Amino acid sequence: MVVFLRGCNFKCTYCQNYRIWGASQPNNSNALLREIKRNKDYISAIVFSGGEPTLHLNLLQFLAQTAKKEGLLVGMETNGSFPEVLTTLIADQLLDGLFVDIKAPLSNPQKYAQIVGAGKANTCIIKIKRTVDIGREALAAHKLQEFELRTTLFKGLFSPDEVIEMVNTFKTIPYALQQGRTEMFAQTDLTMLTRDEIAKLAVQCRRPLRIRTLEKGDEGIA
Ligand code: SF4
């Protein structure tokens, strides 16, 4: 079960969930609680997504505690801006899986800021690096079951060298290249890469990766 929490500190050019950017109030916790309980016999995990779910620490704690009591695993998809929230959740044993977006090469704060629409590029990069460190350390200490970095690709958004750099900055961490989709977002000047184009980029990275595309779903590329 994926729970999309409202509000985001980024404004990515390709965001599919831009309709929930602006909401200042968190989702109705009682309604979410009812949904979790109603579905618990049919699901194995809850994944918080958004928007940026880590904007809502209290709500996350409440829902994750509920999920844990129901015997469910808890995952988080995040843009990495709030590492302190992840530290708290991991310390409280409320997180099993962490999935972090890498939106651009971390060596290029200007490009990162341009893609995510955030002003303070260097601060943003520092936070994301801290988030990656937290995930790496928690995985090594068996405090997380799963940790993955992800980059969404569109035609012309990154050069092959930039993709290789992103992926190989974190050589030991599982990484997925995702096919950006254009049918659901506001801005239309980006175009999709095909599965074969993404697979070719993955091979160029010379390390095991996952790719996710409409054509073939989730695949491992050795
Ligand atoms: S971080 Fe995610 S939810 Fe926020 S703007 Fe970017 S793509 Fe959208």
PDB file of N, CA and C in Angstrom, residues 73-138:
ATOM      1  N   LEU A  73       5.574  -4.239   7.049  1.00  0.00           N
ATOM      2  CA  LEU A  73       6.838  -3.544   6.848  1.00  0.00           C
ATOM      3  C   LEU A  73       6.553  -2.096   6.464  1.00  0.00           C
ATOM      4  N   VAL A  74       7.530  -1.222   6.709  1.00  0.00           N
ATOM      5  CA  VAL A  74       7.347   0.201   6.396  1.00  0.00           C
ATOM      6  C   VAL A  74       8.494   0.681   5.499  1.00  0.00           C
ATOM      7  N   GLY A  75       8.141   1.331   4.412  1.00  0.00           N
ATOM      8  CA  GLY A  75       9.145   1.885   3.503  1.00  0.00           C
ATOM      9  C   GLY A  75       8.925   3.376   3.300  1.00  0.00           C
ATOM     10  N   MET A  76       9.975   4.046   2.797  1.00  0.00           N
ATOM     11  CA  MET A  76       9.895   5.497   2.585  1.00  0.00           C
ATOM     12  C   MET A  76      10.558   5.872   1.275  1.00  0.00           C
ATOM     13  N   GLU A  77       9.807   6.565   0.425  1.00  0.00           N
ATOM     14  CA  GLU A  77      10.393   7.171  -0.775  1.00  0.00           C
ATOM     15  C   GLU A  77      10.613   8.643  -0.465  1.00  0.00           C
ATOM     16  N   THR A  78      11.844   9.106  -0.599  1.00  0.00           N
ATOM     17  CA  THR A  78      12.137  10.471  -0.167  1.00  0.00           C
ATOM     18  C   THR A  78      13.107  11.160  -1.117  1.00  0.00           C
ATOM     19  N   ASN A  79      13.042  12.494  -1.139  1.00  0.00           N
ATOM     20  CA  ASN A  79      14.027  13.251  -1.918  1.00  0.00           C
ATOM     21  C   ASN A  79      15.283  13.541  -1.095  1.00  0.00           C
ATOM     22  N   GLY A  80      15.316  13.066   0.139  1.00  0.00           N
ATOM     23  CA  GLY A  80      16.539  13.127   0.935  1.00  0.00           C
ATOM     24  C   GLY A  80      16.794  14.439   1.649  1.00  0.00           C
ATOM     25  N   SER A  81      15.811  15.315   1.681  1.00  0.00           N
ATOM     26  CA  SER A  81      16.038  16.662   2.236  1.00  0.00           C
ATOM     27  C   SER A  81      16.021  16.732   3.753  1.00  0.00           C
ATOM     28  N   PHE A  82      15.483  15.693   4.390  1.00  0.00           N
ATOM     29  CA  PHE A  82      15.312  15.781   5.844  1.00  0.00           C
ATOM     30  C   PHE A  82      15.921  14.549   6.535  1.00  0.00           C
ATOM     31  N   PRO A  83      17.257  14.467   6.529  1.00  0.00           N
ATOM     32  CA  PRO A  83      17.908  13.284   7.093  1.00  0.00           C
ATOM     33  C   PRO A  83      17.576  13.058   8.557  1.00  0.00           C
ATOM     34  N   GLU A  84      17.336  14.151   9.305  1.00  0.00           N
ATOM     35  CA  GLU A  84      17.076  13.994  10.740  1.00  0.00           C
ATOM     36  C   GLU A  84      15.784  13.210  10.993  1.00  0.00           C
ATOM     37  N   VAL A  85      14.837  13.322  10.095  1.00  0.00           N
ATOM     38  CA  VAL A  85      13.580  12.569  10.233  1.00  0.00           C
ATOM     39  C   VAL A  85      13.865  11.074  10.064  1.00  0.00           C
ATOM     40  N   LEU A  86      14.718  10.745   9.109  1.00  0.00           N
ATOM     41  CA  LEU A  86      15.062   9.339   8.877  1.00  0.00           C
ATOM     42  C   LEU A  86      15.830   8.776  10.061  1.00  0.00           C
ATOM     43  N   THR A  87      16.731   9.566  10.620  1.00  0.00           N
ATOM     44  CA  THR A  87      17.468   9.123  11.815  1.00  0.00           C
ATOM     45  C   THR A  87      16.500   8.764  12.930  1.00  0.00           C
ATOM     46  N   THR A  88      15.502   9.606  13.143  1.00  0.00           N
ATOM     47  CA  THR A  88      14.520   9.356  14.207  1.00  0.00           C
ATOM     48  C   THR A  88      13.731   8.076  13.935  1.00  0.00           C
ATOM     49  N   LEU A  89      13.263   7.912  12.729  1.00  0.00           N
ATOM     50  CA  LEU A  89      12.445   6.736  12.407  1.00  0.00           C
ATOM     51  C   LEU A  89      13.259   5.445  12.504  1.00  0.00           C
ATOM     52  N   ILE A  90      14.502   5.507  12.038  1.00  0.00           N
ATOM     53  CA  ILE A  90      15.349   4.308  12.103  1.00  0.00           C
ATOM     54  C   ILE A  90      15.663   3.979  13.564  1.00  0.00           C
ATOM     55  N   ALA A  91      15.971   5.001  14.357  1.00  0.00           N
ATOM     56  CA  ALA A  91      16.276   4.774  15.783  1.00  0.00           C
ATOM     57  C   ALA A  91      15.073   4.164  16.498  1.00  0.00           C
ATOM     58  N   ASP A  92      13.887   4.543  16.082  1.00  0.00           N
ATOM     59  CA  ASP A  92      12.667   4.012  16.713  1.00  0.00           C
ATOM     60  C   ASP A  92      12.199   2.700  16.085  1.00  0.00           C
ATOM     61  N   GLN A  93      13.006   2.149  15.191  1.00  0.00           N
ATOM     62  CA  GLN A  93      12.696   0.883  14.501  1.00  0.00           C
ATOM     63  C   GLN A  93      11.360   0.949  13.770  1.00  0.00           C
ATOM     64  N   LEU A  94      11.147   2.090  13.117  1.00  0.00           N
ATOM     65  CA  LEU A  94       9.892   2.291  12.386  1.00  0.00           C
ATOM     66  C   LEU A  94      10.099   2.289  10.877  1.00  0.00           C
ATOM     67  N   LEU A  95      11.283   1.923  10.432  1.00  0.00           N
ATOM     68  CA  LEU A  95      11.557   1.945   9.002  1.00  0.00           C
ATOM     69  C   LEU A  95      12.302   0.676   8.590  1.00  0.00           C
ATOM     70  N   ASP A  96      11.818   0.037   7.517  1.00  0.00           N
ATOM     71  CA  ASP A  96      12.476  -1.178   7.008  1.00  0.00           C
ATOM     72  C   ASP A  96      13.134  -0.948   5.648  1.00  0.00           C
ATOM     73  N   GLY A  97      12.556  -0.056   4.860  1.00  0.00           N
ATOM     74  CA  GLY A  97      13.083   0.177   3.518  1.00  0.00           C
ATOM     75  C   GLY A  97      13.191   1.669   3.237  1.00  0.00           C
ATOM     76  N   LEU A  98      14.317   2.075   2.652  1.00  0.00           N
ATOM     77  CA  LEU A  98      14.535   3.496   2.345  1.00  0.00           C
ATOM     78  C   LEU A  98      14.918   3.631   0.872  1.00  0.00           C
ATOM     79  N   PHE A  99      14.214   4.501   0.171  1.00  0.00           N
ATOM     80  CA  PHE A  99      14.395   4.659  -1.273  1.00  0.00           C
ATOM     81  C   PHE A  99      14.580   6.148  -1.554  1.00  0.00           C
ATOM     82  N   VAL A 100      15.782   6.515  -1.990  1.00  0.00           N
ATOM     83  CA  VAL A 100      16.158   7.935  -2.062  1.00  0.00           C
ATOM     84  C   VAL A 100      16.372   8.348  -3.520  1.00  0.00           C
ATOM     85  N   ASP A 101      15.736   9.432  -3.920  1.00  0.00           N
ATOM     86  CA  ASP A 101      15.935   9.984  -5.260  1.00  0.00           C
ATOM     87  C   ASP A 101      17.250  10.750  -5.333  1.00  0.00           C
ATOM     88  N   ILE A 102      18.032  10.450  -6.351  1.00  0.00           N
ATOM     89  CA  ILE A 102      19.196  11.280  -6.708  1.00  0.00           C
ATOM     90  C   ILE A 102      18.784  11.983  -8.002  1.00  0.00           C
ATOM     91  N   LYS A 103      18.561  13.280  -7.897  1.00  0.00           N
ATOM     92  CA  LYS A 103      17.917  14.004  -9.011  1.00  0.00           C
ATOM     93  C   LYS A 103      18.890  14.496 -10.068  1.00  0.00           C
ATOM     94  N   ALA A 104      20.197  14.535  -9.722  1.00  0.00           N
ATOM     95  CA  ALA A 104      21.221  15.029 -10.646  1.00  0.00           C
ATOM     96  C   ALA A 104      22.573  14.703 -10.016  1.00  0.00           C
ATOM     97  N   PRO A 105      23.666  14.858 -10.757  1.00  0.00           N
ATOM     98  CA  PRO A 105      24.981  14.623 -10.127  1.00  0.00           C
ATOM     99  C   PRO A 105      25.172  15.544  -8.923  1.00  0.00           C
ATOM    100  N   LEU A 106      25.625  14.970  -7.811  1.00  0.00           N
ATOM    101  CA  LEU A 106      25.802  15.776  -6.602  1.00  0.00           C
ATOM    102  C   LEU A 106      26.983  16.741  -6.745  1.00  0.00           C
ATOM    103  N   SER A 107      27.821  16.524  -7.754  1.00  0.00           N
ATOM    104  CA  SER A 107      28.945  17.436  -8.007  1.00  0.00           C
ATOM    105  C   SER A 107      28.480  18.707  -8.721  1.00  0.00           C
ATOM    106  N   ASN A 108      27.221  18.757  -9.079  1.00  0.00           N
ATOM    107  CA  ASN A 108      26.707  19.904  -9.835  1.00  0.00           C
ATOM    108  C   ASN A 108      25.486  20.506  -9.139  1.00  0.00           C
ATOM    109  N   PRO A 109      25.726  21.242  -8.033  1.00  0.00           N
ATOM    110  CA  PRO A 109      24.606  21.784  -7.253  1.00  0.00           C
ATOM    111  C   PRO A 109      23.673  22.672  -8.076  1.00  0.00           C
ATOM    112  N   GLN A 110      24.232  23.390  -9.054  1.00  0.00           N
ATOM    113  CA  GLN A 110      23.389  24.283  -9.864  1.00  0.00           C
ATOM    114  C   GLN A 110      22.366  23.479 -10.664  1.00  0.00           C
ATOM    115  N   LYS A 111      22.845  22.393 -11.261  1.00  0.00           N
ATOM    116  CA  LYS A 111      21.920  21.573 -12.053  1.00  0.00           C
ATOM    117  C   LYS A 111      20.883  20.920 -11.142  1.00  0.00           C
ATOM    118  N   TYR A 112      21.364  20.478  -9.969  1.00  0.00           N
ATOM    119  CA  TYR A 112      20.435  19.866  -9.007  1.00  0.00           C
ATOM    120  C   TYR A 112      19.319  20.854  -8.667  1.00  0.00           C
ATOM    121  N   ALA A 113      19.742  22.072  -8.337  1.00  0.00           N
ATOM    122  CA  ALA A 113      18.768  23.095  -7.943  1.00  0.00           C
ATOM    123  C   ALA A 113      17.820  23.432  -9.095  1.00  0.00           C
ATOM    124  N   GLN A 114      18.356  23.436 -10.293  1.00  0.00           N
ATOM    125  CA  GLN A 114      17.531  23.742 -11.469  1.00  0.00           C
ATOM    126  C   GLN A 114      16.454  22.666 -11.658  1.00  0.00           C
ATOM    127  N   ILE A 115      16.828  21.405 -11.499  1.00  0.00           N
ATOM    128  CA  ILE A 115      15.858  20.316 -11.705  1.00  0.00           C
ATOM    129  C   ILE A 115      14.807  20.295 -10.600  1.00  0.00           C
ATOM    130  N   VAL A 116      15.234  20.528  -9.360  1.00  0.00           N
ATOM    131  CA  VAL A 116      14.283  20.390  -8.252  1.00  0.00           C
ATOM    132  C   VAL A 116      13.608  21.711  -7.890  1.00  0.00           C
ATOM    133  N   GLY A 117      14.024  22.800  -8.535  1.00  0.00           N
ATOM    134  CA  GLY A 117      13.379  24.080  -8.274  1.00  0.00           C
ATOM    135  C   GLY A 117      13.630  24.597  -6.868  1.00  0.00           C
ATOM    136  N   ALA A 118      14.783  24.223  -6.288  1.00  0.00           N
ATOM    137  CA  ALA A 118      15.104  24.681  -4.927  1.00  0.00           C
ATOM    138  C   ALA A 118      16.217  25.714  -4.995  1.00  0.00           C
ATOM    139  N   GLY A 119      16.140  26.713  -4.133  1.00  0.00           N
ATOM    140  CA  GLY A 119      17.076  27.824  -4.198  1.00  0.00           C
ATOM    141  C   GLY A 119      18.450  27.528  -3.628  1.00  0.00           C
ATOM    142  N   LYS A 120      18.508  26.867  -2.461  1.00  0.00           N
ATOM    143  CA  LYS A 120      19.787  26.726  -1.756  1.00  0.00           C
ATOM    144  C   LYS A 120      20.464  25.421  -2.175  1.00  0.00           C
ATOM    145  N   ALA A 121      21.143  25.486  -3.307  1.00  0.00           N
ATOM    146  CA  ALA A 121      21.671  24.278  -3.917  1.00  0.00           C
ATOM    147  C   ALA A 121      22.650  23.538  -3.009  1.00  0.00           C
ATOM    148  N   ASN A 122      23.583  24.264  -2.407  1.00  0.00           N
ATOM    149  CA  ASN A 122      24.610  23.571  -1.622  1.00  0.00           C
ATOM    150  C   ASN A 122      24.030  22.922  -0.369  1.00  0.00           C
ATOM    151  N   THR A 123      23.086  23.611   0.276  1.00  0.00           N
ATOM    152  CA  THR A 123      22.439  23.031   1.465  1.00  0.00           C
ATOM    153  C   THR A 123      21.714  21.749   1.083  1.00  0.00           C
ATOM    154  N   CYS A 124      21.042  21.825  -0.023  1.00  0.00           N
ATOM    155  CA  CYS A 124      20.275  20.681  -0.512  1.00  0.00           C
ATOM    156  C   CYS A 124      21.194  19.475  -0.746  1.00  0.00           C
ATOM    157  N   ILE A 125      22.366  19.689  -1.328  1.00  0.00           N
ATOM    158  CA  ILE A 125      23.302  18.591  -1.604  1.00  0.00           C
ATOM    159  C   ILE A 125      23.846  18.014  -0.292  1.00  0.00           C
ATOM    160  N   ILE A 126      24.147  18.876   0.666  1.00  0.00           N
ATOM    161  CA  ILE A 126      24.664  18.394   1.959  1.00  0.00           C
ATOM    162  C   ILE A 126      23.647  17.462   2.623  1.00  0.00           C
ATOM    163  N   LYS A 127      22.379  17.864   2.585  1.00  0.00           N
ATOM    164  CA  LYS A 127      21.316  17.053   3.221  1.00  0.00           C
ATOM    165  C   LYS A 127      21.186  15.700   2.517  1.00  0.00           C
ATOM    166  N   ILE A 128      21.235  15.715   1.205  1.00  0.00           N
ATOM    167  CA  ILE A 128      21.064  14.459   0.467  1.00  0.00           C
ATOM    168  C   ILE A 128      22.236  13.511   0.741  1.00  0.00           C
ATOM    169  N   LYS A 129      23.437  14.072   0.785  1.00  0.00           N
ATOM    170  CA  LYS A 129      24.593  13.228   1.109  1.00  0.00           C
ATOM    171  C   LYS A 129      24.446  12.626   2.503  1.00  0.00           C
ATOM    172  N   ARG A 130      23.950  13.420   3.432  1.00  0.00           N
ATOM    173  CA  ARG A 130      23.742  12.915   4.805  1.00  0.00           C
ATOM    174  C   ARG A 130      22.700  11.792   4.804  1.00  0.00           C
ATOM    175  N   THR A 131      21.648  11.979   4.020  1.00  0.00           N
ATOM    176  CA  THR A 131      20.618  10.935   3.920  1.00  0.00           C
ATOM    177  C   THR A 131      21.214   9.637   3.383  1.00  0.00           C
ATOM    178  N   VAL A 132      22.060   9.753   2.361  1.00  0.00           N
ATOM    179  CA  VAL A 132      22.679   8.542   1.798  1.00  0.00           C
ATOM    180  C   VAL A 132      23.558   7.872   2.851  1.00  0.00           C
ATOM    181  N   ASP A 133      24.311   8.667   3.604  1.00  0.00           N
ATOM    182  CA  ASP A 133      25.156   8.091   4.663  1.00  0.00           C
ATOM    183  C   ASP A 133      24.309   7.366   5.710  1.00  0.00           C
ATOM    184  N   ILE A 134      23.188   7.981   6.073  1.00  0.00           N
ATOM    185  CA  ILE A 134      22.303   7.353   7.076  1.00  0.00           C
ATOM    186  C   ILE A 134      21.795   6.008   6.556  1.00  0.00           C
ATOM    187  N   GLY A 135      21.378   5.986   5.320  1.00  0.00           N
ATOM    188  CA  GLY A 135      20.883   4.738   4.739  1.00  0.00           C
ATOM    189  C   GLY A 135      21.963   3.678   4.669  1.00  0.00           C
ATOM    190  N   ARG A 136      23.141   4.086   4.227  1.00  0.00           N
ATOM    191  CA  ARG A 136      24.255   3.140   4.095  1.00  0.00           C
ATOM    192  C   ARG A 136      24.615   2.540   5.458  1.00  0.00           C
ATOM    193  N   GLU A 137      24.713   3.417   6.459  1.00  0.00           N
ATOM    194  CA  GLU A 137      25.102   2.946   7.804  1.00  0.00           C
ATOM    195  C   GLU A 137      24.008   2.049   8.395  1.00  0.00           C
ATOM    196  N   ALA A 138      22.760   2.423   8.192  1.00  0.00           N
ATOM    197  CA  ALA A 138      21.654   1.628   8.749  1.00  0.00           C
ATOM    198  C   ALA A 138      21.577   0.257   8.078  1.00  0.00           C
TER     199      ALA A 138
END
